[in-house]
Short mmCIF file of C-alpha atoms in Angstrom, two decimals:
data_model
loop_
_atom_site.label_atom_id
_atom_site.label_comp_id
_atom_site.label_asym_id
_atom_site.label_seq_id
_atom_site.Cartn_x
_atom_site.Cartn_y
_atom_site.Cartn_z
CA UNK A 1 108.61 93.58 18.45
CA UNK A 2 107.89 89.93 18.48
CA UNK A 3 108.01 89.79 21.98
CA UNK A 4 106.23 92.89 22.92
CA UNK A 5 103.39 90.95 19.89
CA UNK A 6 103.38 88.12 22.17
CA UNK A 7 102.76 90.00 25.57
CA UNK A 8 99.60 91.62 24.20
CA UNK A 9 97.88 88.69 23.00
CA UNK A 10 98.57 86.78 26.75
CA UNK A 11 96.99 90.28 28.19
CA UNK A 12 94.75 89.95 25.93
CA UNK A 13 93.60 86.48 26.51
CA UNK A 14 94.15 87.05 30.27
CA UNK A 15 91.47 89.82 30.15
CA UNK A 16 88.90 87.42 27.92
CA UNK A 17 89.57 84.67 30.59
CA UNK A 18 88.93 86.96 33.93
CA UNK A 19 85.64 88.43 31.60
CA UNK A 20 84.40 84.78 31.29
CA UNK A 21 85.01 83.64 34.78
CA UNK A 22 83.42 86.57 36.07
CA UNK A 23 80.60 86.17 33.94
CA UNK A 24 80.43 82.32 34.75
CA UNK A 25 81.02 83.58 38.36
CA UNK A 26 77.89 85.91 38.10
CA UNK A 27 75.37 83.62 36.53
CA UNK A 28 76.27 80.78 38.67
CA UNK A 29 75.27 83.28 41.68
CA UNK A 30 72.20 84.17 40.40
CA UNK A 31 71.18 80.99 39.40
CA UNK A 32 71.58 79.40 43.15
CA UNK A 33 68.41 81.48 43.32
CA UNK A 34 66.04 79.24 41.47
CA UNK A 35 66.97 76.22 42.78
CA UNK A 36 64.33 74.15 43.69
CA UNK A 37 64.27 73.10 47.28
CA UNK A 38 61.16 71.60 47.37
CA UNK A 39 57.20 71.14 45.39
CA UNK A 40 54.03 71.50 46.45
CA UNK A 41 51.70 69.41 43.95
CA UNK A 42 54.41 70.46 41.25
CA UNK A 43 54.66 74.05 42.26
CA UNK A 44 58.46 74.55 42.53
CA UNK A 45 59.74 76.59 45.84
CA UNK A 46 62.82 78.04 44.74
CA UNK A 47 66.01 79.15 46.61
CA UNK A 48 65.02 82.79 47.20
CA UNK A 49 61.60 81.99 48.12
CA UNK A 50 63.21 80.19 50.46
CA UNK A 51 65.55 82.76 52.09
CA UNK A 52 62.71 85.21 51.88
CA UNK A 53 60.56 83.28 54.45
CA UNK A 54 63.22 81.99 56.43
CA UNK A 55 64.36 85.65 56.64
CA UNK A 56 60.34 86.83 58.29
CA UNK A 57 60.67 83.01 60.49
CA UNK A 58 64.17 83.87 61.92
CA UNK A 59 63.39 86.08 64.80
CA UNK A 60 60.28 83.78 66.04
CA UNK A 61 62.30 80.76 66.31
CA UNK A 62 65.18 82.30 67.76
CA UNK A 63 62.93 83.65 70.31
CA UNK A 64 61.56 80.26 70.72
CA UNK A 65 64.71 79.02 72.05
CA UNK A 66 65.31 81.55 74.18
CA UNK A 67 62.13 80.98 75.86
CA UNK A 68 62.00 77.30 75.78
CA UNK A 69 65.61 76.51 76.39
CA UNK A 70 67.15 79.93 77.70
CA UNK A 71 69.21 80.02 74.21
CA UNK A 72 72.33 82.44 73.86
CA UNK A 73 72.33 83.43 69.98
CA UNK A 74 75.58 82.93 68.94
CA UNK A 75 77.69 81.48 66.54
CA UNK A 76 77.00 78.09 66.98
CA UNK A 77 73.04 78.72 67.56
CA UNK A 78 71.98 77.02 64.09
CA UNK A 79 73.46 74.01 65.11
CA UNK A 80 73.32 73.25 68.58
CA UNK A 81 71.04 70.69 69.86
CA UNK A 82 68.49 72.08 72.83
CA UNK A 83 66.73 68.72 73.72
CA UNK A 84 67.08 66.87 70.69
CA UNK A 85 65.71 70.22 68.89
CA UNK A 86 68.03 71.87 66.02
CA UNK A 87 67.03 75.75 65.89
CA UNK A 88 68.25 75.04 61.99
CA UNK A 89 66.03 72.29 61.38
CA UNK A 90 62.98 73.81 63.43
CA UNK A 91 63.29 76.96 61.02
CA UNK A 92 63.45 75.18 57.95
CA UNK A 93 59.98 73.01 59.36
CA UNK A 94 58.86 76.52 60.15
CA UNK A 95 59.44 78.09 56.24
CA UNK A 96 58.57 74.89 54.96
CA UNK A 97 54.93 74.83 56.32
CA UNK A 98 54.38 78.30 55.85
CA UNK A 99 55.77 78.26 51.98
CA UNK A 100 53.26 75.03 51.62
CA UNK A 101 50.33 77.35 52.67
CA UNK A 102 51.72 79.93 50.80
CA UNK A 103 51.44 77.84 47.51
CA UNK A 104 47.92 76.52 48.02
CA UNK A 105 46.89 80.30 48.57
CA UNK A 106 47.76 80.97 45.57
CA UNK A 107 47.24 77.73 43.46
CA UNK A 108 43.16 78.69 44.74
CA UNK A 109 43.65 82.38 43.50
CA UNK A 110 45.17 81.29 40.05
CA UNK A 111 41.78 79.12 39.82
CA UNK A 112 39.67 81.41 40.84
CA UNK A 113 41.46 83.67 37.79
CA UNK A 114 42.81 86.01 40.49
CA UNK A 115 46.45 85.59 39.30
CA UNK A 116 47.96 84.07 36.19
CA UNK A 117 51.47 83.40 37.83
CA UNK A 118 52.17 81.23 40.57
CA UNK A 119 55.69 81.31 40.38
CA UNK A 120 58.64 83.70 42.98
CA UNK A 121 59.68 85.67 39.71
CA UNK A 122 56.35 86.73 39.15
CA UNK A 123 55.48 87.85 42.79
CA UNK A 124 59.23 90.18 42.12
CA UNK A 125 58.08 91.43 38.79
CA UNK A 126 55.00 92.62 41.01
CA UNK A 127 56.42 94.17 43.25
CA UNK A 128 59.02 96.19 41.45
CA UNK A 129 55.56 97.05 39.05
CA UNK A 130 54.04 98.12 42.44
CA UNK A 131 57.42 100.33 43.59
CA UNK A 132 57.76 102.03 40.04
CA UNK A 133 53.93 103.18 40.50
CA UNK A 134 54.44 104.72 43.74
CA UNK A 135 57.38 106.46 42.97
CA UNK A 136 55.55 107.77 39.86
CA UNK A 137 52.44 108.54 41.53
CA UNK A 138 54.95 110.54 44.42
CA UNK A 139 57.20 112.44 41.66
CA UNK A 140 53.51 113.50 40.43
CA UNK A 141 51.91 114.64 43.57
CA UNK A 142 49.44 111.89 43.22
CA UNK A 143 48.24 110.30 47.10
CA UNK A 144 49.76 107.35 47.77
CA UNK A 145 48.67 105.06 50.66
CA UNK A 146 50.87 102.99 52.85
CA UNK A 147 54.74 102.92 52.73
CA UNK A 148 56.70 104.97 49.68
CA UNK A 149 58.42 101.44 48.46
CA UNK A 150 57.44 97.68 49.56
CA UNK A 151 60.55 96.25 51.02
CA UNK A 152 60.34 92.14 49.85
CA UNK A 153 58.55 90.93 53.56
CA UNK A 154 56.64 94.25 53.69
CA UNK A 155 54.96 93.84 50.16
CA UNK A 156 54.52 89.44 50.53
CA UNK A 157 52.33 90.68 53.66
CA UNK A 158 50.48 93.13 51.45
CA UNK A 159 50.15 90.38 48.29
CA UNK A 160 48.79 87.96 50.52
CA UNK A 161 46.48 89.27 52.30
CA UNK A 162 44.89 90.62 49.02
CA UNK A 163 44.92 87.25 47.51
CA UNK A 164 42.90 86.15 50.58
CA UNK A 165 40.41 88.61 50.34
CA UNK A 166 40.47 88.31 46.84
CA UNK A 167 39.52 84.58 46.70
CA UNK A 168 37.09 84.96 50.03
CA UNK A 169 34.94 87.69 47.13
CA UNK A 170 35.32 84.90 44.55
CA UNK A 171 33.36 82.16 46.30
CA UNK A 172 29.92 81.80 46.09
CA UNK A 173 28.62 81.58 49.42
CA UNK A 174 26.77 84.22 51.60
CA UNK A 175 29.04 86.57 52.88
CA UNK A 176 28.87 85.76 56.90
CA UNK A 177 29.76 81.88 55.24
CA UNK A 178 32.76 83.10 52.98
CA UNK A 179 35.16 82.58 55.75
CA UNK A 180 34.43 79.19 57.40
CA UNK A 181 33.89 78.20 53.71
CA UNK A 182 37.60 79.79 53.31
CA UNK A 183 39.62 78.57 55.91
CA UNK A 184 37.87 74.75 55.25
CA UNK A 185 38.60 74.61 51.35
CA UNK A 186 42.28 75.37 52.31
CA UNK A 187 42.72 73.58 55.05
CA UNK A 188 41.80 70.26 52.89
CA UNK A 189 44.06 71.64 50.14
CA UNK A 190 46.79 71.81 52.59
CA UNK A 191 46.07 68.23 53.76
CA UNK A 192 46.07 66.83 50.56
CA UNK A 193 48.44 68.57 49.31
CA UNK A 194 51.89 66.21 47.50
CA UNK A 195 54.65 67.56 48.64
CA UNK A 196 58.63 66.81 47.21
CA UNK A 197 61.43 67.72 49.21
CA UNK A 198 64.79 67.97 47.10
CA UNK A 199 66.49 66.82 50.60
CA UNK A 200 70.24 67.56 49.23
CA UNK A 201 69.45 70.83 48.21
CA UNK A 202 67.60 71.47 51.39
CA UNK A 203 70.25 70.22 53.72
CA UNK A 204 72.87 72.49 51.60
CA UNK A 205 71.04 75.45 53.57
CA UNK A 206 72.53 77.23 56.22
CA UNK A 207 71.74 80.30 58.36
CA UNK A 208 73.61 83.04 60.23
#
């Protein structure tokens, strides 16, 4: 009896110890997401921002490199030099500029009071508020323009542009100005823009 006891409390404990692993396990993995990989005048770029970007890049620099250097896309592709270029380290340059722009955008929209959120989680939350409308406004008959549900790249595409447009209505200038006006404000933003690169955490990231 004392035995049989004995056996139940190591299942026991056994089970409590794979639950807690597991649930170390799964909040370890979803942490990796919000990393910070690197700032743009304090404005963390997270992890999955990351990915997301590099995930829209990929194709372009792969063709690239097929162009430029008649590239096979295997394997080894990330890492193989093609003249001193690193298809890795040119698609990281890539995300890295665009993510930079992509934070100034929408630093000017959150001071224009476009937004109130500059932050990955918050562009998410969007966009799963955005799906949930549509499927609503489909389950009751209501029209619904442009695709049923907003895949991640599909709906970043979509938020951007109307941030643009967005600020571009926001400015005071006449409206055959609004764009040169635009494109000048953000260029100087970009330029002056402080930038931190968390270089461990950005060398830990690797493509397939």
């Amino acid at each position: 009896m004392k035995c049989n006891l004995n056996r139940k409390i190591i299942i026991l404990a056994a089970v409590v110890l794979a639950g807690l692993i597991s649930a170390t396990v799964f909040i370890s993995v979803r942490n990796t997401g919000d990393r910070i990989i690197f700032t743009v005048d304090g404005d963390p770029v997270t992890y999955d921002e990351f990915i997301m970007q590099a995930g829209m890049e990929r194709a372009n620099v792969i063709s690239y490199f097929q162009n430029q250097y008649k590239a096979q896309f295997t394997q080894e592709f990330w890492n193989t030099p093609y003249a001193e270029e690193y298809p890795k380290e040119k698609l990281k340059k890539v995300v890295i500029d665009k993510l930079i722009r992509t934070k100034v955008i929408k630093k000017l929209a959150l001071d224009y009071g476009i937004i109130s959120d500059t932050s990955y989680k918050n562009f998410i939350s969007e966009m799963k508020k955005e799906n949930k409308r549509r499927a609503k406004a489909i389950k009751d008959n209501q029209p619904v323009y442009g695709p049923k549900q907003f895949s991640i790249e599909a709906y970043y595409s979509y938020y951007m542009s109307t941030l643009e447009v967005a600020i571009k209505n926001a400015m005071k200038a006449e409206p055959d100005q609004k764009q040169e006006m635009y494109e000048q404000l953000l260029e100087e933003k970009i330029r002056n823009a402080k930038i931190e690169i968390m270089e461990n955490e950005l060398s830990s990231i690797e493509f397939n």
